[in-house]
Amino acid sequence: MGVLNEKADLKELVEKLNFKEKVERSKALIEEAYKVYGDGLVVANSLGKDSVAVWDLAKRVNPKIRGFIVTTRYKPVETLKFMKETVNRYPELKVYKNDSEIPERLYETKPDLCCDILKVEPVKRAIEEMGVTCWVTGLRCTEGRTRTDFQEVEERDKGLIKLNPILIWKEREVWQYLALYGVPVNPLYAEGYRSLGCAPCSKITNDDNERAGRWIGTSKCGGECGIHTRPLKGNK
Ligand code: SF4
């Protein structure tokens, strides 16, 4: 039995495994899933630090692995530039965006709806159009209050496996990986951001909580855009 089918005690693994063991476990998860799902395995790359680490791991498992990026009209210019550079380097990354008309400043009045339209809808479309049977994410259980209740392998939507290969990594271990393997990152991290999203909804904070700078001043503060919590298949 490989790691893909293991019922692991995640809290124990977070503390027990060292950096090298975590990297090996993450690669083994992707490797085993790729054997099962082949081209149906696709990486969701948000261009954040966790995503670029997962993307790099996946490329080491098999350079043919595909991915998708969801972008919005509100992404910071630095992120758009970083996206262009990343896609030039990896043309197997497909970009999805929702350009439909929405009320101005919807991110202030109804941030959940704004994220549903601009982020969740394109993810659903990517999953449908790319024939995804297993999507791979950069979710980490130590990242914040909304991220503790996940597993390394899940089936939240019937027929769609979700693989979270770096679920047990700490923030420090992500940076360790990116530094040691020379993975380029969004330059906004050098400005002090710890969690990146759209420009109006991402702020620099000194809070201990890694996601504290997200959606400040709204009910969604430190929360989720919805791609990890909303159904991604069908019209539910
Ligand atoms: S992060 Fe903000 S601007 Fe971006 S989709 Fe969500 S609410 Fe809208």
mmCIF file of C-alpha atoms and ligand atoms in Angstrom:
data_model
loop_
_atom_site.group_PDB
_atom_site.id
_atom_site.type_symbol
_atom_site.label_atom_id
_atom_site.label_comp_id
_atom_site.label_asym_id
_atom_site.label_seq_id
_atom_site.Cartn_x
_atom_site.Cartn_y
_atom_site.Cartn_z
ATOM 1 C CA MET A 1 0.000 0.000 0.000
ATOM 2 C CA GLY A 2 1.410 3.402 -0.974
ATOM 3 C CA VAL A 3 0.930 6.805 0.609
ATOM 4 C CA LEU A 4 -2.085 7.511 -1.603
ATOM 5 C CA ASN A 5 -4.270 5.051 0.319
ATOM 6 C CA GLU A 6 -2.726 5.579 3.732
ATOM 7 C CA LYS A 7 -4.957 6.814 6.558
ATOM 8 C CA ALA A 8 -2.372 9.086 8.118
ATOM 9 C CA ASP A 9 -2.510 11.065 11.349
ATOM 10 C CA LEU A 10 -1.845 14.442 9.752
ATOM 11 C CA LYS A 11 -1.176 16.381 12.959
ATOM 12 C CA GLU A 12 1.482 13.839 13.869
ATOM 13 C CA LEU A 13 3.053 13.998 10.409
ATOM 14 C CA VAL A 14 3.209 17.810 10.490
ATOM 15 C CA GLU A 15 5.452 17.615 13.565
ATOM 16 C CA LYS A 16 7.190 14.272 13.065
ATOM 17 C CA LEU A 17 8.464 14.332 9.493
ATOM 18 C CA ASN A 18 11.519 16.394 8.656
ATOM 19 C CA PHE A 19 11.803 18.582 5.550
ATOM 20 C CA LYS A 20 13.349 15.881 3.342
ATOM 21 C CA GLU A 21 10.759 13.306 4.411
ATOM 22 C CA LYS A 22 7.951 15.745 3.638
ATOM 23 C CA VAL A 23 9.355 16.442 0.154
ATOM 24 C CA GLU A 24 9.620 12.693 -0.501
ATOM 25 C CA ARG A 25 6.076 12.091 0.741
ATOM 26 C CA SER A 26 4.680 14.871 -1.457
ATOM 27 C CA LYS A 27 6.454 13.543 -4.529
ATOM 28 C CA ALA A 28 5.262 10.015 -3.779
ATOM 29 C CA LEU A 29 1.657 11.261 -3.506
ATOM 30 C CA ILE A 30 1.876 12.956 -6.918
ATOM 31 C CA GLU A 31 3.727 9.994 -8.457
ATOM 32 C CA GLU A 32 1.167 7.466 -7.254
ATOM 33 C CA ALA A 33 -1.774 9.635 -8.261
ATOM 34 C CA TYR A 34 -0.251 10.209 -11.715
ATOM 35 C CA LYS A 35 -0.020 6.440 -12.193
ATOM 36 C CA VAL A 36 -3.734 6.157 -11.412
ATOM 37 C CA TYR A 37 -5.123 9.281 -13.146
ATOM 38 C CA GLY A 38 -2.536 9.910 -15.907
ATOM 39 C CA ASP A 39 -3.378 12.999 -17.960
ATOM 40 C CA GLY A 40 -6.533 13.517 -15.862
ATOM 41 C CA LEU A 41 -4.222 14.715 -13.079
ATOM 42 C CA VAL A 42 -3.916 18.491 -13.368
ATOM 43 C CA VAL A 43 -2.294 21.031 -11.021
ATOM 44 C CA ALA A 44 -4.198 24.159 -9.987
ATOM 45 C CA ASN A 45 -1.550 26.876 -9.888
ATOM 46 C CA SER A 46 -2.606 30.118 -8.159
ATOM 47 C CA LEU A 47 0.936 31.485 -8.595
ATOM 48 C CA GLY A 48 1.273 31.769 -4.819
ATOM 49 C CA LYS A 49 4.277 30.270 -3.021
ATOM 50 C CA ASP A 50 2.488 27.005 -2.169
ATOM 51 C CA SER A 51 1.273 26.525 -5.728
ATOM 52 C CA VAL A 52 4.654 27.126 -7.311
ATOM 53 C CA ALA A 53 6.191 24.596 -4.902
ATOM 54 C CA VAL A 54 3.570 21.998 -5.881
ATOM 55 C CA TRP A 55 4.000 22.819 -9.565
ATOM 56 C CA ASP A 56 7.767 22.319 -9.250
ATOM 57 C CA LEU A 57 7.244 18.986 -7.452
ATOM 58 C CA ALA A 58 4.827 17.835 -10.164
ATOM 59 C CA LYS A 59 7.272 18.779 -12.912
ATOM 60 C CA ARG A 60 9.925 16.662 -11.177
ATOM 61 C CA VAL A 61 7.524 13.718 -11.142
ATOM 62 C CA ASN A 62 6.699 14.085 -14.838
ATOM 63 C CA PRO A 63 7.317 17.137 -17.068
ATOM 64 C CA LYS A 64 4.175 16.290 -19.038
ATOM 65 C CA ILE A 65 1.836 17.049 -16.128
ATOM 66 C CA ARG A 66 -0.560 19.858 -17.080
ATOM 67 C CA GLY A 67 -1.896 22.712 -15.014
ATOM 68 C CA PHE A 68 -4.246 25.673 -14.981
ATOM 69 C CA ILE A 69 -4.092 29.186 -13.593
ATOM 70 C CA VAL A 70 -7.161 31.213 -12.640
ATOM 71 C CA THR A 71 -6.661 34.928 -12.957
ATOM 72 C CA THR A 72 -9.016 37.879 -12.403
ATOM 73 C CA ARG A 73 -9.321 41.509 -13.496
ATOM 74 C CA TYR A 74 -8.141 42.507 -10.003
ATOM 75 C CA LYS A 75 -4.813 40.672 -9.854
ATOM 76 C CA PRO A 76 -1.842 42.922 -8.997
ATOM 77 C CA VAL A 77 0.361 43.910 -11.966
ATOM 78 C CA GLU A 78 3.275 42.048 -10.391
ATOM 79 C CA THR A 79 1.214 38.846 -10.362
ATOM 80 C CA LEU A 80 0.181 39.345 -13.987
ATOM 81 C CA LYS A 81 3.814 39.803 -14.989
ATOM 82 C CA PHE A 82 4.811 36.735 -12.993
ATOM 83 C CA MET A 83 1.971 34.804 -14.659
ATOM 84 C CA LYS A 84 3.224 35.778 -18.117
ATOM 85 C CA GLU A 85 6.759 34.663 -17.291
ATOM 86 C CA THR A 86 5.483 31.385 -15.822
ATOM 87 C CA VAL A 87 3.262 30.572 -18.805
ATOM 88 C CA ASN A 88 6.084 31.394 -21.227
ATOM 89 C CA ARG A 89 8.216 28.880 -19.395
ATOM 90 C CA TYR A 90 5.426 26.296 -19.065
ATOM 91 C CA PRO A 91 2.981 26.533 -21.982
ATOM 92 C CA GLU A 92 1.178 23.476 -20.587
ATOM 93 C CA LEU A 93 -0.322 25.866 -18.006
ATOM 94 C CA LYS A 94 -3.697 27.022 -19.306
ATOM 95 C CA VAL A 95 -5.079 30.364 -18.108
ATOM 96 C CA TYR A 96 -8.773 30.755 -17.176
ATOM 97 C CA LYS A 97 -10.571 34.030 -16.458
ATOM 98 C CA ASN A 98 -14.164 35.226 -16.128
ATOM 99 C CA ASP A 99 -14.662 38.553 -17.920
ATOM 100 C CA SER A 100 -18.411 38.829 -17.369
ATOM 101 C CA GLU A 101 -19.838 42.141 -16.127
ATOM 102 C CA ILE A 102 -20.171 42.493 -12.380
ATOM 103 C CA PRO A 103 -21.131 45.459 -10.178
ATOM 104 C CA GLU A 104 -18.293 47.810 -9.318
ATOM 105 C CA ARG A 105 -16.553 47.096 -5.998
ATOM 106 C CA LEU A 106 -18.431 43.842 -5.549
ATOM 107 C CA TYR A 107 -15.390 42.710 -3.578
ATOM 108 C CA GLU A 108 -16.407 45.188 -0.854
ATOM 109 C CA THR A 109 -20.139 44.634 -0.813
ATOM 110 C CA LYS A 110 -20.342 40.899 -1.556
ATOM 111 C CA PRO A 111 -16.861 39.340 -1.542
ATOM 112 C CA ASP A 112 -18.213 35.782 -1.502
ATOM 113 C CA LEU A 113 -20.208 36.438 -4.663
ATOM 114 C CA CYS A 114 -17.240 38.205 -6.277
ATOM 115 C CA CYS A 115 -15.005 35.170 -5.599
ATOM 116 C CA ASP A 116 -17.732 32.802 -6.802
ATOM 117 C CA ILE A 117 -17.918 34.615 -10.129
ATOM 118 C CA LEU A 118 -14.268 35.476 -10.685
ATOM 119 C CA LYS A 119 -12.539 32.481 -9.121
ATOM 120 C CA VAL A 120 -14.829 29.497 -8.556
ATOM 121 C CA GLU A 121 -16.512 29.652 -11.983
ATOM 122 C CA PRO A 122 -13.211 29.544 -13.944
ATOM 123 C CA VAL A 123 -11.970 26.638 -11.785
ATOM 124 C CA LYS A 124 -15.161 24.706 -12.608
ATOM 125 C CA ARG A 125 -14.665 25.491 -16.300
ATOM 126 C CA ALA A 126 -11.017 24.378 -16.195
ATOM 127 C CA ILE A 127 -11.987 21.093 -14.555
ATOM 128 C CA GLU A 128 -14.663 20.471 -17.163
ATOM 129 C CA GLU A 129 -12.694 21.557 -20.240
ATOM 130 C CA MET A 130 -9.402 19.904 -19.296
ATOM 131 C CA GLY A 131 -11.072 16.605 -18.412
ATOM 132 C CA VAL A 132 -9.706 16.716 -14.868
ATOM 133 C CA THR A 133 -10.266 13.632 -12.715
ATOM 134 C CA CYS A 134 -7.698 14.550 -10.046
ATOM 135 C CA TRP A 135 -6.825 18.162 -9.297
ATOM 136 C CA VAL A 136 -3.716 18.941 -7.318
ATOM 137 C CA THR A 137 -3.612 21.903 -4.952
ATOM 138 C CA GLY A 138 -1.151 23.732 -2.710
ATOM 139 C CA LEU A 139 -3.432 23.641 0.326
ATOM 140 C CA ARG A 140 -1.675 23.431 3.730
ATOM 141 C CA CYS A 141 -3.346 22.513 7.025
ATOM 142 C CA THR A 142 -1.107 24.890 9.015
ATOM 143 C CA GLU A 143 -2.088 27.920 6.943
ATOM 144 C CA GLY A 144 -5.041 29.172 8.925
ATOM 145 C CA ARG A 145 -8.268 28.500 10.784
ATOM 146 C CA THR A 146 -10.159 27.534 7.617
ATOM 147 C CA ARG A 147 -7.603 24.952 6.494
ATOM 148 C CA THR A 148 -7.440 22.435 9.322
ATOM 149 C CA ASP A 149 -10.173 20.107 8.083
ATOM 150 C CA PHE A 150 -8.624 18.669 4.903
ATOM 151 C CA GLN A 151 -7.033 15.349 3.912
ATOM 152 C CA GLU A 152 -4.167 14.624 1.542
ATOM 153 C CA VAL A 153 -6.559 12.746 -0.751
ATOM 154 C CA GLU A 154 -10.230 13.733 -0.857
ATOM 155 C CA GLU A 155 -13.322 13.314 -2.983
ATOM 156 C CA ARG A 156 -15.432 16.353 -2.056
ATOM 157 C CA ASP A 157 -17.099 16.273 -5.473
ATOM 158 C CA LYS A 158 -18.141 12.838 -6.680
ATOM 159 C CA GLY A 159 -15.835 11.711 -9.482
ATOM 160 C CA LEU A 160 -13.275 14.423 -8.812
ATOM 161 C CA ILE A 161 -10.304 13.547 -6.621
ATOM 162 C CA LYS A 162 -8.512 16.364 -4.872
ATOM 163 C CA LEU A 163 -4.879 15.796 -4.017
ATOM 164 C CA ASN A 164 -3.232 18.087 -1.451
ATOM 165 C CA PRO A 165 0.380 16.865 -1.601
ATOM 166 C CA ILE A 166 1.911 19.539 0.648
ATOM 167 C CA LEU A 167 -0.918 19.547 3.180
ATOM 168 C CA ILE A 168 1.471 18.806 6.078
ATOM 169 C CA TRP A 169 4.124 21.388 5.155
ATOM 170 C CA LYS A 170 4.704 24.420 7.349
ATOM 171 C CA GLU A 171 5.175 27.888 5.863
ATOM 172 C CA ARG A 172 8.893 27.700 6.663
ATOM 173 C CA GLU A 173 9.216 24.415 4.766
ATOM 174 C CA VAL A 174 7.642 25.936 1.666
ATOM 175 C CA TRP A 175 10.219 28.719 1.675
ATOM 176 C CA GLN A 176 12.938 26.155 2.401
ATOM 177 C CA TYR A 177 11.882 24.193 -0.693
ATOM 178 C CA LEU A 178 11.643 27.262 -2.933
ATOM 179 C CA ALA A 179 15.088 28.484 -1.836
ATOM 180 C CA LEU A 180 16.826 25.105 -2.050
ATOM 181 C CA TYR A 181 15.371 24.216 -5.448
ATOM 182 C CA GLY A 182 15.703 27.729 -6.886
ATOM 183 C CA VAL A 183 12.021 28.132 -7.728
ATOM 184 C CA PRO A 184 11.075 31.675 -8.868
ATOM 185 C CA VAL A 185 8.364 33.371 -6.778
ATOM 186 C CA ASN A 186 6.025 36.320 -7.161
ATOM 187 C CA PRO A 187 8.103 39.451 -6.306
ATOM 188 C CA LEU A 188 5.288 40.704 -4.033
ATOM 189 C CA TYR A 189 6.559 38.373 -1.310
ATOM 190 C CA ALA A 190 9.648 40.561 -1.088
ATOM 191 C CA GLU A 191 7.326 43.472 -0.217
ATOM 192 C CA GLY A 192 6.111 41.621 2.891
ATOM 193 C CA TYR A 193 2.967 39.816 1.726
ATOM 194 C CA ARG A 194 2.528 36.324 3.144
ATOM 195 C CA SER A 195 -0.637 35.310 1.304
ATOM 196 C CA LEU A 196 -1.498 36.653 -2.140
ATOM 197 C CA GLY A 197 -4.781 37.102 -3.962
ATOM 198 C CA CYS A 198 -6.484 39.944 -5.808
ATOM 199 C CA ALA A 199 -5.106 43.453 -5.113
ATOM 200 C CA PRO A 200 -8.123 44.893 -3.212
ATOM 201 C CA CYS A 201 -8.322 41.819 -0.965
ATOM 202 C CA SER A 202 -4.659 41.247 -0.041
ATOM 203 C CA LYS A 203 -2.809 43.358 2.527
ATOM 204 C CA ILE A 204 0.540 43.191 4.279
ATOM 205 C CA THR A 205 0.134 42.386 7.988
ATOM 206 C CA ASN A 206 2.374 41.372 10.861
ATOM 207 C CA ASP A 207 -0.255 39.043 12.285
ATOM 208 C CA ASP A 208 0.839 35.507 13.232
ATOM 209 C CA ASN A 209 -1.946 34.106 11.071
ATOM 210 C CA GLU A 210 -0.552 33.642 7.571
ATOM 211 C CA ARG A 211 -3.878 34.501 5.892
ATOM 212 C CA ALA A 212 -4.727 37.465 8.135
ATOM 213 C CA GLY A 213 -4.087 39.922 5.286
ATOM 214 C CA ARG A 214 -6.833 38.428 3.115
ATOM 215 C CA TRP A 215 -10.228 40.196 2.872
ATOM 216 C CA ILE A 216 -9.501 42.569 5.781
ATOM 217 C CA GLY A 217 -12.597 44.522 6.847
ATOM 218 C CA THR A 218 -15.065 41.962 5.479
ATOM 219 C CA SER A 219 -16.817 38.917 6.941
ATOM 220 C CA LYS A 220 -14.428 36.839 4.882
ATOM 221 C CA CYS A 221 -11.297 38.100 6.726
ATOM 222 C CA GLY A 222 -8.550 35.447 6.769
ATOM 223 C CA GLY A 223 -10.943 33.093 4.990
ATOM 224 C CA GLU A 224 -11.350 31.327 1.674
ATOM 225 C CA CYS A 225 -12.157 32.288 -1.918
ATOM 226 C CA GLY A 226 -14.369 29.215 -2.237
ATOM 227 C CA ILE A 227 -12.424 26.937 -4.571
ATOM 228 C CA HIS A 228 -11.653 24.657 -1.610
ATOM 229 C CA THR A 229 -15.115 24.807 -0.092
ATOM 230 C CA ARG A 230 -17.658 25.089 -2.938
ATOM 231 C CA PRO A 231 -18.809 22.197 -5.177
ATOM 232 C CA LEU A 232 -16.764 22.196 -8.378
ATOM 233 C CA LYS A 233 -18.756 19.789 -10.485
ATOM 234 C CA GLY A 234 -22.315 20.116 -11.717
ATOM 235 C CA ASN A 235 -24.706 22.956 -10.875
ATOM 236 C CA LYS A 236 -25.064 22.338 -7.146
HETATM 237 S S1 SF4 B 1 -10.225 37.996 -3.988
HETATM 238 FE FE1 SF4 B 1 -11.442 39.904 -3.876
HETATM 239 S S2 SF4 B 1 -11.421 40.833 -5.940
HETATM 240 FE FE2 SF4 B 1 -10.684 38.700 -6.115
HETATM 241 S S3 SF4 B 1 -12.440 37.550 -6.682
HETATM 242 FE FE3 SF4 B 1 -12.357 37.436 -4.433
HETATM 243 S S4 SF4 B 1 -13.530 39.186 -3.627
HETATM 244 FE FE4 SF4 B 1 -13.203 39.498 -5.857
#
